Tab-separated table of C-alpha atoms and ligand atoms in Angstrom:
chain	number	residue	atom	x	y	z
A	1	UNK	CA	-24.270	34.240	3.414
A	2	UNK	CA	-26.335	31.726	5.000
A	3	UNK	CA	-24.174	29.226	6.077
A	4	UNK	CA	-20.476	29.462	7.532
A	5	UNK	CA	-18.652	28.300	4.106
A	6	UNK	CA	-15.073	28.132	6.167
A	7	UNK	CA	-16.836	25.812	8.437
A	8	UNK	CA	-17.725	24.082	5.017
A	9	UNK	CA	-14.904	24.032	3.461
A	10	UNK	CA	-12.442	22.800	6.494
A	11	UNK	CA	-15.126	19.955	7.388
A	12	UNK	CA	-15.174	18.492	3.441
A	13	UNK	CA	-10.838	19.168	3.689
A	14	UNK	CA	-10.998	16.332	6.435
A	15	UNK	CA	-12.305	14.244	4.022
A	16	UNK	CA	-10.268	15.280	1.582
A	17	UNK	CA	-12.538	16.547	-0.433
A	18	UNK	CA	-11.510	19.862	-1.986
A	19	UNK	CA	-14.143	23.037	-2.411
A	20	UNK	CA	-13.524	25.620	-4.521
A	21	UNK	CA	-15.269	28.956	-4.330
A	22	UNK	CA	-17.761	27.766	-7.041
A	23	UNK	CA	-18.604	24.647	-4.722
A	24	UNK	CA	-18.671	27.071	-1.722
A	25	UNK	CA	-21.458	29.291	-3.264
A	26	UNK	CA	-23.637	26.800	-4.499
A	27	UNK	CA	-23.651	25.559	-1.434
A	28	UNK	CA	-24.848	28.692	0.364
A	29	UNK	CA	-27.417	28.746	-2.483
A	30	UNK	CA	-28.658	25.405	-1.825
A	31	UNK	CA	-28.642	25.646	1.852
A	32	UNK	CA	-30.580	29.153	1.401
A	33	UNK	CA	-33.321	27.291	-1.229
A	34	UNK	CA	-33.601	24.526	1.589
A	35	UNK	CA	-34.646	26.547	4.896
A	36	UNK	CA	-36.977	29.069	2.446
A	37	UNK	CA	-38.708	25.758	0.874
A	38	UNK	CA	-38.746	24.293	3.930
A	39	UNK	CA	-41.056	26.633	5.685
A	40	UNK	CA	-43.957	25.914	2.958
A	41	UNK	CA	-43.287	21.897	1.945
A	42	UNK	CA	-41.730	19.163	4.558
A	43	UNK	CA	-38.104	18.658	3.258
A	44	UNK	CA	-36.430	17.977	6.523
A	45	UNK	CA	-35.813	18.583	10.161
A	46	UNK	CA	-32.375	19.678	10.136
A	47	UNK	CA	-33.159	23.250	9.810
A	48	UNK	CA	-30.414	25.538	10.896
A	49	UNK	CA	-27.567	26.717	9.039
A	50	UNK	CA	-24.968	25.216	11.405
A	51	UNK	CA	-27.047	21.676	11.254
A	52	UNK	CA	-27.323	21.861	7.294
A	53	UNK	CA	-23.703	22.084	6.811
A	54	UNK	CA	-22.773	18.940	9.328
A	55	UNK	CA	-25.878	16.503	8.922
A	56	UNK	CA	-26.453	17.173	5.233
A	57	UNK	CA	-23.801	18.795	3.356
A	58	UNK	CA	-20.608	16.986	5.253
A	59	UNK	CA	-22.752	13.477	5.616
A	60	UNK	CA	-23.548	13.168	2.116
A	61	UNK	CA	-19.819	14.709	0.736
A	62	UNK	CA	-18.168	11.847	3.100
A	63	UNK	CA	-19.192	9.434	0.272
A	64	UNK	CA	-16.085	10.969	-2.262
A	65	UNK	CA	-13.737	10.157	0.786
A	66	UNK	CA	-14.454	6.337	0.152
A	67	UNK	CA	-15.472	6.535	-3.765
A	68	UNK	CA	-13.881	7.968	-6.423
A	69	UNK	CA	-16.529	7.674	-9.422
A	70	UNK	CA	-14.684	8.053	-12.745
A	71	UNK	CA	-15.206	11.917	-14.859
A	72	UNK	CA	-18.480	11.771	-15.927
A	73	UNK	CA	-20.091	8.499	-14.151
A	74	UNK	CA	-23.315	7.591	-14.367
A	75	UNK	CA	-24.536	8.065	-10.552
A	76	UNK	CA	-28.308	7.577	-9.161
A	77	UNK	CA	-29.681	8.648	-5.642
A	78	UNK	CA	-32.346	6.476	-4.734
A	79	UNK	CA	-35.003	8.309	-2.213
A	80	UNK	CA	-33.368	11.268	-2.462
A	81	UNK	CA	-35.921	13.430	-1.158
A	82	UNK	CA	-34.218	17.418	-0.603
A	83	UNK	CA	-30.705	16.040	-2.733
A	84	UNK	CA	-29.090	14.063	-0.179
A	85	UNK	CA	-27.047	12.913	-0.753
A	86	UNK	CA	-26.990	13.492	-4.975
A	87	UNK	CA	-26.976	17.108	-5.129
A	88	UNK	CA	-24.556	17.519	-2.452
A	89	UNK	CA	-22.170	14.891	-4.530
A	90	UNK	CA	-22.987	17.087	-8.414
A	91	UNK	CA	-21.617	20.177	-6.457
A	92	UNK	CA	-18.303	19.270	-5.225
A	93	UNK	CA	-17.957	16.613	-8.583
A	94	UNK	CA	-20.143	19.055	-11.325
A	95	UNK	CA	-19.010	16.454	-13.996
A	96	UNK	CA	-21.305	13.479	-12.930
A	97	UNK	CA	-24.454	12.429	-14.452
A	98	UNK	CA	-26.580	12.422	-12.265
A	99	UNK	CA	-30.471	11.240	-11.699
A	100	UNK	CA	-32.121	11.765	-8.188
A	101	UNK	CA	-35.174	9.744	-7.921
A	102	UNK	CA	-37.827	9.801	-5.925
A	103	UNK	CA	-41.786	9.297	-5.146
A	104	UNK	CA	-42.539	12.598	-3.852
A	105	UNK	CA	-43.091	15.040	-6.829
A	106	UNK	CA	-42.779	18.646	-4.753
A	107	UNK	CA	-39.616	17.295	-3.590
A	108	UNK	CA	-38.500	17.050	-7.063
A	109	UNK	CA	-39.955	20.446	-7.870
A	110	UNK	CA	-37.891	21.546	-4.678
A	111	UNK	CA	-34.729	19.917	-6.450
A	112	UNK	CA	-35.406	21.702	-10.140
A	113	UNK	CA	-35.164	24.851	-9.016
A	114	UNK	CA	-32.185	23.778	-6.969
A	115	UNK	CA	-30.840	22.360	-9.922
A	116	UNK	CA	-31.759	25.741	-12.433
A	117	UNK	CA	-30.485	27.835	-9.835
A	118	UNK	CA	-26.912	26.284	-8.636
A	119	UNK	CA	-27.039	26.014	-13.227
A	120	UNK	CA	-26.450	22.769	-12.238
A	121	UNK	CA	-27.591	19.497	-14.346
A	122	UNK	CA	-29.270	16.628	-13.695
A	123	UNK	CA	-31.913	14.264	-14.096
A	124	UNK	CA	-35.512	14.404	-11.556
A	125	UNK	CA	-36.781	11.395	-11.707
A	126	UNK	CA	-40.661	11.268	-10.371
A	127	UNK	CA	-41.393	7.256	-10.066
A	128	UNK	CA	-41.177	4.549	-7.114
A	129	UNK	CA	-37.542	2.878	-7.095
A	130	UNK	CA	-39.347	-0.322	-8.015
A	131	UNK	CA	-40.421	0.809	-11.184
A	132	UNK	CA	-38.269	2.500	-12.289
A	133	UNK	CA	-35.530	-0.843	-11.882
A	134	UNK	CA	-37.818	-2.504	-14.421
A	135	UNK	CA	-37.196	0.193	-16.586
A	136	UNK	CA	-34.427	-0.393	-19.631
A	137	UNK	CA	-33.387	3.165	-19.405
A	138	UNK	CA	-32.668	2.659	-15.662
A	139	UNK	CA	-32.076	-0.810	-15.367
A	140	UNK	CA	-28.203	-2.022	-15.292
A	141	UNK	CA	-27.141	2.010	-16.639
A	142	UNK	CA	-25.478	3.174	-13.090
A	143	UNK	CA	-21.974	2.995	-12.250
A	144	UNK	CA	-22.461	4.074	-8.801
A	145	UNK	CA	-26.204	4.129	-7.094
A	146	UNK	CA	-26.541	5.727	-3.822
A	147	UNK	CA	-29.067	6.156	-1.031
A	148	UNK	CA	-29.527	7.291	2.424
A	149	UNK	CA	-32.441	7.216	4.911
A	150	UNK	CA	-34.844	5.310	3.112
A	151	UNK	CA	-35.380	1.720	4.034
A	152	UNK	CA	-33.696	-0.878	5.669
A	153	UNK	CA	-30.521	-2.598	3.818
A	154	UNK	CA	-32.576	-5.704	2.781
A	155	UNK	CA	-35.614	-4.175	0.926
A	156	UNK	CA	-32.946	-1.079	-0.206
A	157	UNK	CA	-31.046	-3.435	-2.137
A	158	UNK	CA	-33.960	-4.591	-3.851
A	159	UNK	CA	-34.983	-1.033	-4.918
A	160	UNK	CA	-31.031	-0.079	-5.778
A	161	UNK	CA	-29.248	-3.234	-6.818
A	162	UNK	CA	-31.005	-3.305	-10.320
A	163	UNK	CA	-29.739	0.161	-11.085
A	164	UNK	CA	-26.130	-0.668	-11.365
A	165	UNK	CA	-24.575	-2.501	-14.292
A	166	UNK	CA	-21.861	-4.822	-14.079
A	167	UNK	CA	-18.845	-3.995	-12.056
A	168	UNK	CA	-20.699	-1.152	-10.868
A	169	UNK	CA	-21.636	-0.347	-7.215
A	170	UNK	CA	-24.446	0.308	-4.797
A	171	UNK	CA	-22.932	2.609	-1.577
A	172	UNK	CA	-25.954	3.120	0.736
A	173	UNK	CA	-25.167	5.113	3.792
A	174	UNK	CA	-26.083	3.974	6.637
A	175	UNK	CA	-25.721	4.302	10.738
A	176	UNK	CA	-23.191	2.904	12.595
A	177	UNK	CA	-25.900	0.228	14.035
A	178	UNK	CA	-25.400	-1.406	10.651
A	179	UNK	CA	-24.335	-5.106	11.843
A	180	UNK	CA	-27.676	-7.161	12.484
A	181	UNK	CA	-29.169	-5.021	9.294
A	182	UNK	CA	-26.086	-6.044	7.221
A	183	UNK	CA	-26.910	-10.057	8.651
A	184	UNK	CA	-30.368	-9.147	7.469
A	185	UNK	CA	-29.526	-8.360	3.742
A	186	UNK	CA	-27.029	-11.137	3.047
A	187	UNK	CA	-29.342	-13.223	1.118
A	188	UNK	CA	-31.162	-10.560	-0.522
A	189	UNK	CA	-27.473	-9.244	-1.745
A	190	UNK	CA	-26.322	-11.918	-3.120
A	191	UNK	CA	-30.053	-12.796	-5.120
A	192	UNK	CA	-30.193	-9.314	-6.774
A	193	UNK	CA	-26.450	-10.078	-8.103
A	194	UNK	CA	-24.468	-7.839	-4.986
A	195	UNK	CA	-21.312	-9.117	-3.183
A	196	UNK	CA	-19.964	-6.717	-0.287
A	197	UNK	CA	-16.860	-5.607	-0.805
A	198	UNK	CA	-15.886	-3.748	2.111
A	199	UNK	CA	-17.628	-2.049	5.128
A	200	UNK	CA	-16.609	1.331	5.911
A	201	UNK	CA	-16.633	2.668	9.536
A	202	UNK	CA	-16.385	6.550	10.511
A	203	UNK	CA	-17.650	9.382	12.337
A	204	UNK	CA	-19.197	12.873	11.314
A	205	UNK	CA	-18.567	15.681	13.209
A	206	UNK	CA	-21.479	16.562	15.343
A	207	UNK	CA	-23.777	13.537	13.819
A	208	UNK	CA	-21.901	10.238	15.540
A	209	UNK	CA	-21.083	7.072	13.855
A	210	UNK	CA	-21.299	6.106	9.925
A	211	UNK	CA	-21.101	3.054	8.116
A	212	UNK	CA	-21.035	2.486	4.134
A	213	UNK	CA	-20.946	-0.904	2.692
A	214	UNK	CA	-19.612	-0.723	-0.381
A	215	UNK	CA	-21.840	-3.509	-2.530
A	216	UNK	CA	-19.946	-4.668	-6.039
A	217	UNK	CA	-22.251	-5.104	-8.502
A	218	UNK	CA	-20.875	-9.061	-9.721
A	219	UNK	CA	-23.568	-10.459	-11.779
A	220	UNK	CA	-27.139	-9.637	-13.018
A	221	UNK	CA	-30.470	-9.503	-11.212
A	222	UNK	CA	-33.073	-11.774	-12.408
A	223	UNK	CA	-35.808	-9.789	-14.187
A	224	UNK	CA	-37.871	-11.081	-10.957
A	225	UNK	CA	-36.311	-7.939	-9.357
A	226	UNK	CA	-36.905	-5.366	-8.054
A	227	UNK	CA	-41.131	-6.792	-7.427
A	228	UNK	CA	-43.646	-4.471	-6.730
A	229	UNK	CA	-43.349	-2.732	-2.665
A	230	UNK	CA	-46.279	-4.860	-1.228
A	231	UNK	CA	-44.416	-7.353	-2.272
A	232	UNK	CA	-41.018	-6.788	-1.180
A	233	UNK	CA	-42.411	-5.914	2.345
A	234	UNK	CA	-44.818	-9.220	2.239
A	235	UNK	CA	-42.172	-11.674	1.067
A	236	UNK	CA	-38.819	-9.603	1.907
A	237	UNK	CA	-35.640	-11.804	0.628
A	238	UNK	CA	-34.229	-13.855	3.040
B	6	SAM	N1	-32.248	10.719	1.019
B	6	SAM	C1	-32.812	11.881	1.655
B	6	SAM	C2	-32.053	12.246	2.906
B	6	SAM	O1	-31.234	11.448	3.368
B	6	SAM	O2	-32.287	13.354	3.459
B	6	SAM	C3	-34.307	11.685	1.936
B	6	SAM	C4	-34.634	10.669	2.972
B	6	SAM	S1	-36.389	10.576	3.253
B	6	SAM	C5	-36.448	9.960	4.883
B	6	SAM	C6	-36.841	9.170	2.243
B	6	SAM	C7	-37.177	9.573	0.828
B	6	SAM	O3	-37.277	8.388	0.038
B	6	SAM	C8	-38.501	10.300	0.711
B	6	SAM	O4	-38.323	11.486	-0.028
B	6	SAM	C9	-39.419	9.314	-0.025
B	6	SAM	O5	-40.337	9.978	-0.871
B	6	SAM	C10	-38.408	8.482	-0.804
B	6	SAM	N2	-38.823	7.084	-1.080
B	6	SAM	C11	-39.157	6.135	-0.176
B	6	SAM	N3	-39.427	4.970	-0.802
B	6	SAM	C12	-39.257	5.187	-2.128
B	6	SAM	C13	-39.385	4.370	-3.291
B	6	SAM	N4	-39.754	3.087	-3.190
B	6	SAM	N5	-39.126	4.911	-4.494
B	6	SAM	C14	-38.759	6.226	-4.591
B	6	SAM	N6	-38.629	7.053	-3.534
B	6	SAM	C15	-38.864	6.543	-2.318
């Protein structure tokens, strides 16, 4: 065992979020893949067991306490970098389709193996979030699209809002300092076709405050969107 799957399994219970034994396993798996890939590519800081459980594994799973995606939903993590929080969300909800994008190809070689050996599925995506948005295969195809740690809430929505079709939503999680970033984004929400439905408040054991706007997906972006990235941080939407 490399991580304390009681610990695991009592922390994701708070959020009612039920792990079976299945879960529980893959789980050690992962966290075992992460700190033995970790030692010969950068994946992330959070390196011990203990840490891996709380900042990744818990963080990311707090999502399903907020969101229920239907069986089988079409789900995208944006930036996902070592599967947070995508991979953590495919092994406590197996049935979702999943994609995890992002620019960094050894992190996506990282996140097949993960993927062959949890026998998990789901898609690797190697392209910028920008792109890929202007993409008919991506574009308007997500019911929920997910992110966390990549950029701030303006240019984010510009990367993620094109993902998700109509009625869909965009859940980025974010810090608890989300209020002058939220102030920030307003425009560029309502532009790419977003309107905030809530704002979600909590804490995370051991990691402090969370937010999560949840962002309904109400009408659709202009083909404008998402530009290319020197443009979005040149011109950003406000
Ligand atoms: N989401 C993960 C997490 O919370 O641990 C990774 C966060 S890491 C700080 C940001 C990740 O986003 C990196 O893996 C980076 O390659 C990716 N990224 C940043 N901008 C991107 C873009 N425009 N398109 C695709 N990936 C992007």
């Amino acid at each position: 065992m490399t991580i304390d799957t009681e610990k695991l399994r009592t922390g994701a219970a708070k959020w009612n979020i039920i792990l079976d034994e299945t879960a529980l396993s893959r789980f050690d798996s992962y966290a075992s893949l992460l700190i033995e890939w970790n030692q010969k590519i950068n994946l992330t800081a959070i390196k011990d067991p203990d840490g891996i459980v709380t900042k990744h594994f818990i963080d990311s799973l707090a999502l399903l306490s907020f969101v229920s995606p239907q069986q089988e939903a079409k789900v995208i993590d944006v930036g996902t970098g070592a599967g947070f929080p995508g991979v953590a969300l495919l092994i406590a909800r197996p049935d979702l389709q999943l994609t995890l994008l992002d620019s960094t190809k050894k992190k996506l070689l990282f996140l097949e193996d993960v993927l062959s050996s949890l026998g998990l599925q789901a898609e690797t995506l190697h392209m910028r979030a920008e792109e890929a948005g202007q993409r008919s295969a991506y574009r308007e195809q997500f019911d929920l699209v997910t992110a966390r740690a990549v950029s701030n809430l303006r240019d984010l929505s510009e990367y993620c809002l094109p993902f998700a079709k109509l009625g869909g939503l965009f859940t980025p999680l974010k810090s608890a300092e989300i209020d002058p970033e939220l102030a920030c984004a307003q425009t560029a929400i309502s532009l790419l076709g977003g309107k905030l439905e809530c704002l979600e408040r909590y804490e995370i054991e051991a990691g402090g405050g969370r937010s999560l706007p949840i962002i309904r997906k109400i009408s659709h972006t202009s083909p404008k969107y998402p530009r290319p990235s020197a443009q979005i941080v040149k011109k950003p939407l406000v």
